[in-house]
C-alpha atoms as a printed R data frame, in Angstrom:
    type eleno elety resid chain resno       x      y       z
1   ATOM     1    CA   MET     A     1  -0.081 -0.093   0.022
2   ATOM     2    CA   ALA     A     2   0.927  3.352  -1.134
3   ATOM     3    CA   GLU     A     3  -0.046  7.276  -0.296
4   ATOM     4    CA   LEU     A     4  -0.942  9.288  -3.819
5   ATOM     5    CA   VAL     A     5   0.321 12.396  -3.720
6   ATOM     6    CA   LEU     A     6  -1.225 14.766  -6.365
7   ATOM     7    CA   ALA     A     7   1.613 17.468  -7.611
8   ATOM     8    CA   LEU     A     8   0.203 20.381  -7.720
9   ATOM     9    CA   ASP     A     9   1.875 21.602 -11.195
10  ATOM    10    CA   LEU     A    10  -0.319 24.574 -11.817
11  ATOM    11    CA   PRO     A    11   0.273 27.911 -12.499
12  ATOM    12    CA   THR     A    12  -1.419 29.803  -9.831
13  ATOM    13    CA   ALA     A    13  -3.162 28.895  -6.282
14  ATOM    14    CA   ALA     A    14  -6.615 29.657  -7.985
15  ATOM    15    CA   GLU     A    15  -6.339 27.154 -10.355
16  ATOM    16    CA   ALA     A    16  -4.827 24.525  -7.655
17  ATOM    17    CA   LEU     A    17  -7.526 25.095  -5.091
18  ATOM    18    CA   GLU     A    18 -10.223 25.033  -7.169
19  ATOM    19    CA   LEU     A    19  -9.097 21.319  -7.883
20  ATOM    20    CA   LEU     A    20  -8.185 20.112  -4.781
21  ATOM    21    CA   ASP     A    21 -12.047 21.558  -4.094
22  ATOM    22    CA   ARG     A    22 -12.869 18.353  -6.295
23  ATOM    23    CA   LEU     A    23 -10.922 16.111  -5.173
24  ATOM    24    CA   PRO     A    24 -12.133 16.039  -0.882
25  ATOM    25    CA   ARG     A    25 -10.228 12.351  -0.617
26  ATOM    26    CA   LEU     A    26  -6.929 13.860  -0.918
27  ATOM    27    CA   LYS     A    27  -4.250 13.611   1.713
28  ATOM    28    CA   TRP     A    28  -0.934 14.954  -0.061
29  ATOM    29    CA   VAL     A    29  -0.155 17.394  -2.215
30  ATOM    30    CA   LYS     A    30   3.160 18.260  -3.521
31  ATOM    31    CA   VAL     A    31   4.348 21.880  -4.718
32  ATOM    32    CA   GLY     A    32   7.269 22.652  -6.699
33  ATOM    33    CA   PRO     A    33   9.399 25.579  -7.824
34  ATOM    34    CA   ILE     A    34   6.553 27.109 -10.583
35  ATOM    35    CA   LEU     A    35   3.826 27.771  -8.082
36  ATOM    36    CA   MET     A    36   5.652 28.320  -4.687
37  ATOM    37    CA   THR     A    37   7.587 30.795  -6.880
38  ATOM    38    CA   ARG     A    38   4.640 32.461  -8.113
39  ATOM    39    CA   GLU     A    39   2.424 32.439  -4.954
40  ATOM    40    CA   GLY     A    40   5.044 31.737  -1.564
41  ATOM    41    CA   PRO     A    41   4.494 30.570   1.906
42  ATOM    42    CA   GLN     A    42   0.856 31.974   1.669
43  ATOM    43    CA   LEU     A    43  -0.160 28.917  -0.651
44  ATOM    44    CA   ILE     A    44   1.480 26.383   2.167
45  ATOM    45    CA   ARG     A    45  -0.236 28.159   4.724
46  ATOM    46    CA   GLY     A    46  -3.594 27.564   3.133
47  ATOM    47    CA   LEU     A    47  -3.146 23.915   1.925
48  ATOM    48    CA   LEU     A    48  -2.199 23.271   5.444
49  ATOM    49    CA   SER     A    49  -5.319 24.914   6.628
50  ATOM    50    CA   ARG     A    50  -7.423 22.470   4.626
51  ATOM    51    CA   ARG     A    51  -5.419 19.308   6.473
52  ATOM    52    CA   LEU     A    52  -3.369 18.406   4.002
53  ATOM    53    CA   GLN     A    53  -0.421 17.492   4.206
54  ATOM    54    CA   VAL     A    54   2.814 19.408   2.146
55  ATOM    55    CA   PHE     A    55   5.567 17.971   0.412
56  ATOM    56    CA   LEU     A    56   7.740 20.656  -0.610
57  ATOM    57    CA   ASP     A    57   9.657 20.030  -3.593
58  ATOM    58    CA   LEU     A    58  12.384 22.441  -4.615
59  ATOM    59    CA   LYS     A    59  15.132 19.902  -4.840
60  ATOM    60    CA   TRP     A    60  17.912 22.255  -3.059
61  ATOM    61    CA   HIS     A    61  21.432 21.674  -4.218
62  ATOM    62    CA   ASP     A    62  23.619 24.610  -2.014
63  ATOM    63    CA   ILE     A    63  26.288 25.401   0.402
64  ATOM    64    CA   PRO     A    64  24.773 23.547   3.505
65  ATOM    65    CA   ASN     A    65  24.358 26.858   5.514
66  ATOM    66    CA   THR     A    66  22.155 28.107   2.973
67  ATOM    67    CA   VAL     A    67  20.267 24.786   2.512
68  ATOM    68    CA   ALA     A    68  19.984 24.191   6.716
69  ATOM    69    CA   GLY     A    69  18.415 28.093   6.612
70  ATOM    70    CA   ALA     A    70  16.021 26.251   3.779
71  ATOM    71    CA   VAL     A    71  14.922 23.465   5.302
72  ATOM    72    CA   THR     A    72  14.215 25.502   8.619
73  ATOM    73    CA   ALA     A    73  12.085 27.833   7.069
74  ATOM    74    CA   ALA     A    74   9.964 24.515   5.582
75  ATOM    75    CA   ARG     A    75  10.062 22.612   9.249
76  ATOM    76    CA   GLU     A    76   8.627 26.208  10.458
77  ATOM    77    CA   MET     A    77   5.726 26.211   8.197
78  ATOM    78    CA   GLY     A    78   4.959 23.333   8.774
79  ATOM    79    CA   VAL     A    79   5.624 21.198   5.798
80  ATOM    80    CA   GLY     A    80   5.440 17.380   6.203
81  ATOM    81    CA   MET     A    81   8.375 16.368   3.523
82  ATOM    82    CA   ALA     A    82  10.666 18.046   1.803
83  ATOM    83    CA   THR     A    83  13.676 17.187  -1.028
84  ATOM    84    CA   VAL     A    84  17.243 17.893  -1.200
85  ATOM    85    CA   HIS     A    85  19.313 17.029  -4.126
86  ATOM    86    CA   THR     A    86  21.895 13.787  -2.897
87  ATOM    87    CA   LEU     A    87  24.550 15.260  -5.048
88  ATOM    88    CA   GLY     A    88  24.978 18.409  -3.214
89  ATOM    89    CA   GLY     A    89  27.610 15.752  -0.319
90  ATOM    90    CA   ARG     A    90  27.289 14.416   2.303
91  ATOM    91    CA   ALA     A    91  27.419 17.257   4.359
92  ATOM    92    CA   MET     A    92  24.971 19.466   2.790
93  ATOM    93    CA   LEU     A    93  22.420 16.425   3.424
94  ATOM    94    CA   GLU     A    94  24.105 16.068   7.261
95  ATOM    95    CA   ALA     A    95  23.177 19.932   7.463
96  ATOM    96    CA   ALA     A    96  19.440 19.685   6.047
97  ATOM    97    CA   VAL     A    97  18.871 16.707   9.124
98  ATOM    98    CA   LEU     A    98  19.854 18.533  11.797
99  ATOM    99    CA   ALA     A    99  17.782 21.463  10.494
100 ATOM   100    CA   ALA     A   100  14.977 19.281  10.001
101 ATOM   101    CA   GLY     A   101  14.298 17.919  13.481
102 ATOM   102    CA   SER     A   102  11.882 15.060  14.275
103 ATOM   103    CA   HIS     A   103   9.004 16.965  11.999
104 ATOM   104    CA   LEU     A   104  10.049 17.238   8.476
105 ATOM   105    CA   VAL     A   105  11.150 14.380   6.670
106 ATOM   106    CA   LEU     A   106  13.351 15.208   4.229
107 ATOM   107    CA   LEU     A   107  14.215 13.252   0.873
108 ATOM   108    CA   GLY     A   108  16.942 12.658  -0.808
109 ATOM   109    CA   VAL     A   109  16.376 13.286  -4.664
110 ATOM   110    CA   THR     A   110  18.479 10.967  -6.921
111 ATOM   111    CA   VAL     A   111  18.027 10.295 -10.877
112 ATOM   112    CA   LEU     A   112  15.607 12.871 -12.611
113 ATOM   113    CA   THR     A   113  12.945 10.457 -14.384
114 ATOM   114    CA   SER     A   114  13.825 12.612 -17.266
115 ATOM   115    CA   LEU     A   115  17.247 11.415 -17.190
116 ATOM   116    CA   ASP     A   116  18.178  8.009 -19.087
117 ATOM   117    CA   ALA     A   117  21.691  6.958 -18.979
118 ATOM   118    CA   VAL     A   118  22.857  8.526 -21.884
119 ATOM   119    CA   SER     A   119  21.609 12.125 -20.916
120 ATOM   120    CA   TYR     A   120  22.789 11.494 -17.252
121 ATOM   121    CA   GLY     A   121  25.990 10.272 -18.110
122 ATOM   122    CA   ARG     A   122  26.874 14.097 -20.170
123 ATOM   123    CA   ALA     A   123  25.596 15.418 -17.220
124 ATOM   124    CA   VAL     A   124  28.311 13.859 -14.466
125 ATOM   125    CA   GLY     A   125  30.877 13.990 -17.063
126 ATOM   126    CA   ARG     A   126  30.895  9.869 -17.471
127 ATOM   127    CA   THR     A   127  30.129  7.239 -20.561
128 ATOM   128    CA   ASP     A   128  29.785  3.957 -18.030
129 ATOM   129    CA   VAL     A   129  26.489  5.047 -16.261
130 ATOM   130    CA   GLU     A   130  24.260  2.569 -14.964
131 ATOM   131    CA   LEU     A   131  21.353  4.400 -13.605
132 ATOM   132    CA   SER     A   132  19.961  1.848 -11.412
133 ATOM   133    CA   ALA     A   133  23.836  1.204  -9.788
134 ATOM   134    CA   GLU     A   134  23.934  5.221  -9.747
135 ATOM   135    CA   VAL     A   135  20.829  5.786  -8.014
136 ATOM   136    CA   GLU     A   136  21.416  3.076  -5.250
137 ATOM   137    CA   ARG     A   137  24.705  4.650  -4.478
138 ATOM   138    CA   LEU     A   138  23.106  8.071  -3.918
139 ATOM   139    CA   GLY     A   139  20.560  6.432  -2.234
140 ATOM   140    CA   ALA     A   140  23.087  4.728   0.551
141 ATOM   141    CA   ILE     A   141  24.469  8.412   0.800
142 ATOM   142    CA   ALA     A   142  21.226  9.840   2.113
143 ATOM   143    CA   VAL     A   143  19.773  7.469   4.327
144 ATOM   144    CA   ASP     A   144  23.668  6.984   6.079
145 ATOM   145    CA   SER     A   145  23.983 10.592   6.123
146 ATOM   146    CA   GLY     A   146  19.966 10.376   7.978
147 ATOM   147    CA   LEU     A   147  17.569 11.349   5.342
148 ATOM   148    CA   GLY     A   148  13.744 10.124   5.956
149 ATOM   149    CA   GLY     A   149  14.205  8.652   2.568
150 ATOM   150    CA   ILE     A   150  14.718  9.017  -0.803
151 ATOM   151    CA   VAL     A   151  12.495  9.992  -4.307
152 ATOM   152    CA   CYS     A   152  13.355  7.663  -7.389
153 ATOM   153    CA   SER     A   153  12.010  6.774 -11.071
154 ATOM   154    CA   PRO     A   154   9.832  3.451 -10.717
155 ATOM   155    CA   LYS     A   155  12.162  1.751 -12.124
156 ATOM   156    CA   GLU     A   156  15.003  1.809  -9.179
157 ATOM   157    CA   VAL     A   157  12.106  0.981  -6.343
158 ATOM   158    CA   SER     A   158  13.026 -2.903  -6.246
159 ATOM   159    CA   VAL     A   159  16.615 -2.405  -5.384
160 ATOM   160    CA   LEU     A   160  16.528  0.523  -3.908
161 ATOM   161    CA   ARG     A   161  13.971 -1.118  -1.037
162 ATOM   162    CA   ARG     A   162  16.231 -4.505  -0.831
163 ATOM   163    CA   GLY     A   163  19.506 -2.135  -0.246
164 ATOM   164    CA   LEU     A   164  18.089  0.189   1.953
165 ATOM   165    CA   GLY     A   165  15.743 -1.957   4.279
166 ATOM   166    CA   PRO     A   166  11.772 -1.326   5.606
167 ATOM   167    CA   GLU     A   167  12.234  1.844   6.971
168 ATOM   168    CA   PRO     A   168  13.075  4.724   4.792
169 ATOM   169    CA   TYR     A   169  10.343  6.701   2.113
170 ATOM   170    CA   ILE     A   170  10.520  5.917  -1.140
171 ATOM   171    CA   VAL     A   171   8.531  8.379  -2.904
172 ATOM   172    CA   VAL     A   172   8.298  7.773  -6.893
173 ATOM   173    CA   PRO     A   173   7.438  9.982  -9.870
174 ATOM   174    CA   GLY     A   174   6.853  8.519 -12.972
175 ATOM   175    CA   ILE     A   175   3.063  7.272 -12.670
176 ATOM   176    CA   ARG     A   176   1.096  6.855 -15.202
177 ATOM   177    CA   GLY     A   177  -1.639  4.559 -16.480
178 ATOM   178    CA   LEU     A   178  -1.278  1.864 -19.560
179 ATOM   179    CA   SER     A   179  -2.917  4.545 -21.303
180 ATOM   180    CA   ASP     A   180  -1.116  7.563 -20.437
181 ATOM   181    CA   SER     A   181   1.004  9.431 -22.289
182 ATOM   182    CA   LEU     A   182   4.875  9.277 -20.998
183 ATOM   183    CA   GLY     A   183   5.066 13.256 -21.590
184 ATOM   184    CA   ASP     A   184   9.036 14.311 -20.832
185 ATOM   185    CA   GLN     A   185   9.568 11.458 -18.254
186 ATOM   186    CA   SER     A   186  11.038  8.069 -19.368
187 ATOM   187    CA   ARG     A   187  11.580  5.905 -16.264
188 ATOM   188    CA   VAL     A   188   7.385  5.588 -15.433
189 ATOM   189    CA   ALA     A   189   5.439  2.689 -14.494
190 ATOM   190    CA   THR     A   190   1.880  2.452 -13.101
191 ATOM   191    CA   ALA     A   191   0.715  2.314  -9.396
192 ATOM   192    CA   THR     A   192   0.562 -0.765  -8.535
193 ATOM   193    CA   ASP     A   193   3.692 -1.893  -9.894
194 ATOM   194    CA   ALA     A   194   5.788  0.523  -8.093
195 ATOM   195    CA   ALA     A   195   3.952 -0.078  -4.462
196 ATOM   196    CA   ARG     A   196   4.310 -3.907  -4.987
197 ATOM   197    CA   ASN     A   197   7.993 -3.459  -5.644
198 ATOM   198    CA   GLY     A   198   7.851 -1.263  -2.050
199 ATOM   199    CA   ALA     A   199   7.333  2.900  -2.848
200 ATOM   200    CA   THR     A   200   5.625  4.611  -0.119
201 ATOM   201    CA   HIS     A   201   4.650  7.614  -1.839
202 ATOM   202    CA   LEU     A   202   3.251  7.821  -5.454
203 ATOM   203    CA   VAL     A   203   3.430 11.328  -7.252
204 ATOM   204    CA   VAL     A   204   0.988 11.748  -9.698
205 ATOM   205    CA   GLY     A   205   0.404 14.744 -11.988
206 ATOM   206    CA   ARG     A   206  -0.614 14.641 -15.096
207 ATOM   207    CA   PRO     A   207  -2.872 11.802 -15.439
208 ATOM   208    CA   ILE     A   208  -5.473 14.155 -13.050
209 ATOM   209    CA   LEU     A   209  -4.334 17.116 -13.668
210 ATOM   210    CA   GLN     A   210  -5.861 16.549 -17.664
211 ATOM   211    CA   ALA     A   211  -8.236 14.059 -17.230
212 ATOM   212    CA   SER     A   212 -11.954 15.312 -17.665
213 ATOM   213    CA   ASP     A   213 -12.730 14.042 -14.499
214 ATOM   214    CA   PRO     A   214 -10.082 14.653 -11.772
215 ATOM   215    CA   ALA     A   215 -12.288 12.975  -9.065
216 ATOM   216    CA   ALA     A   216 -12.731  9.494 -10.846
217 ATOM   217    CA   ALA     A   217  -9.176  9.405 -12.208
218 ATOM   218    CA   LEU     A   218  -7.674  9.962  -8.442
219 ATOM   219    CA   GLU     A   219 -10.166  7.172  -7.523
220 ATOM   220    CA   ARG     A   220  -8.773  4.650  -9.933
221 ATOM   221    CA   LEU     A   221  -5.006  5.375  -8.674
222 ATOM   222    CA   MET     A   222  -5.830  5.120  -5.346
223 ATOM   223    CA   LYS     A   223  -7.252  2.196  -5.638
224 ATOM   224    CA   GLU     A   224  -4.197  0.748  -7.679
225 ATOM   225    CA   ALA     A   225  -1.782  1.793  -4.865
226 ATOM   226    CA   GLN     A   226  -3.761 -0.338  -2.445
227 ATOM   227    CA   CYS     A   227  -1.481 -3.054  -4.207
228 ATOM   228    CA   THR     A   228  -3.921 -5.856  -2.165
229 ATOM   229    CA   ASP     A   229  -1.444 -8.179  -3.532
230 ATOM   230    CA   CYS     A   230   1.917 -6.356  -2.220
């Protein structure tokens, strides 16, 4: 069983709140850099006032002091989960963990779901990249640094669950139905497969945001995420 998180990848708070009015069963929402930049902390407070749990996905990657300051601000707002990038290094990750305290779960972003082995290799200047091994390496650094979990594509969930054990959160974007468009993501899976492999949270955006009936799409995905044979 996995929790469903709706990615509020919409241009304005008004559009996001209007959509949420139609999804009363929703528990988790993800706020990314576009909406956060445009609407700011007021949006976060509004979501929390609706008794929603907020996943702030800004993928902080900076010097340790700066990242720690951003994590502190997120914790003080009441955010439930937030992301830092594992490529920021151990000192940055450990500083973030200290700032998070016990009420904010920090997640380490490993390899973006838009990247395949070739594009990731070009980004890091390597030609021999094996993505699952790279995700496993970065995930281990994140958990060893004290983070509460990691973000990875559906394709790496099973190897990370085996390597990291049962406790860390594994938060998975790139969730699609069998007939859904891939969009700009190259490593995707169904909600059932991701949950069966050990994901704890499934981040879904376009399959709900672009649905003619978002509430029905949410219900379908929530049923898939229950994964009764997991």
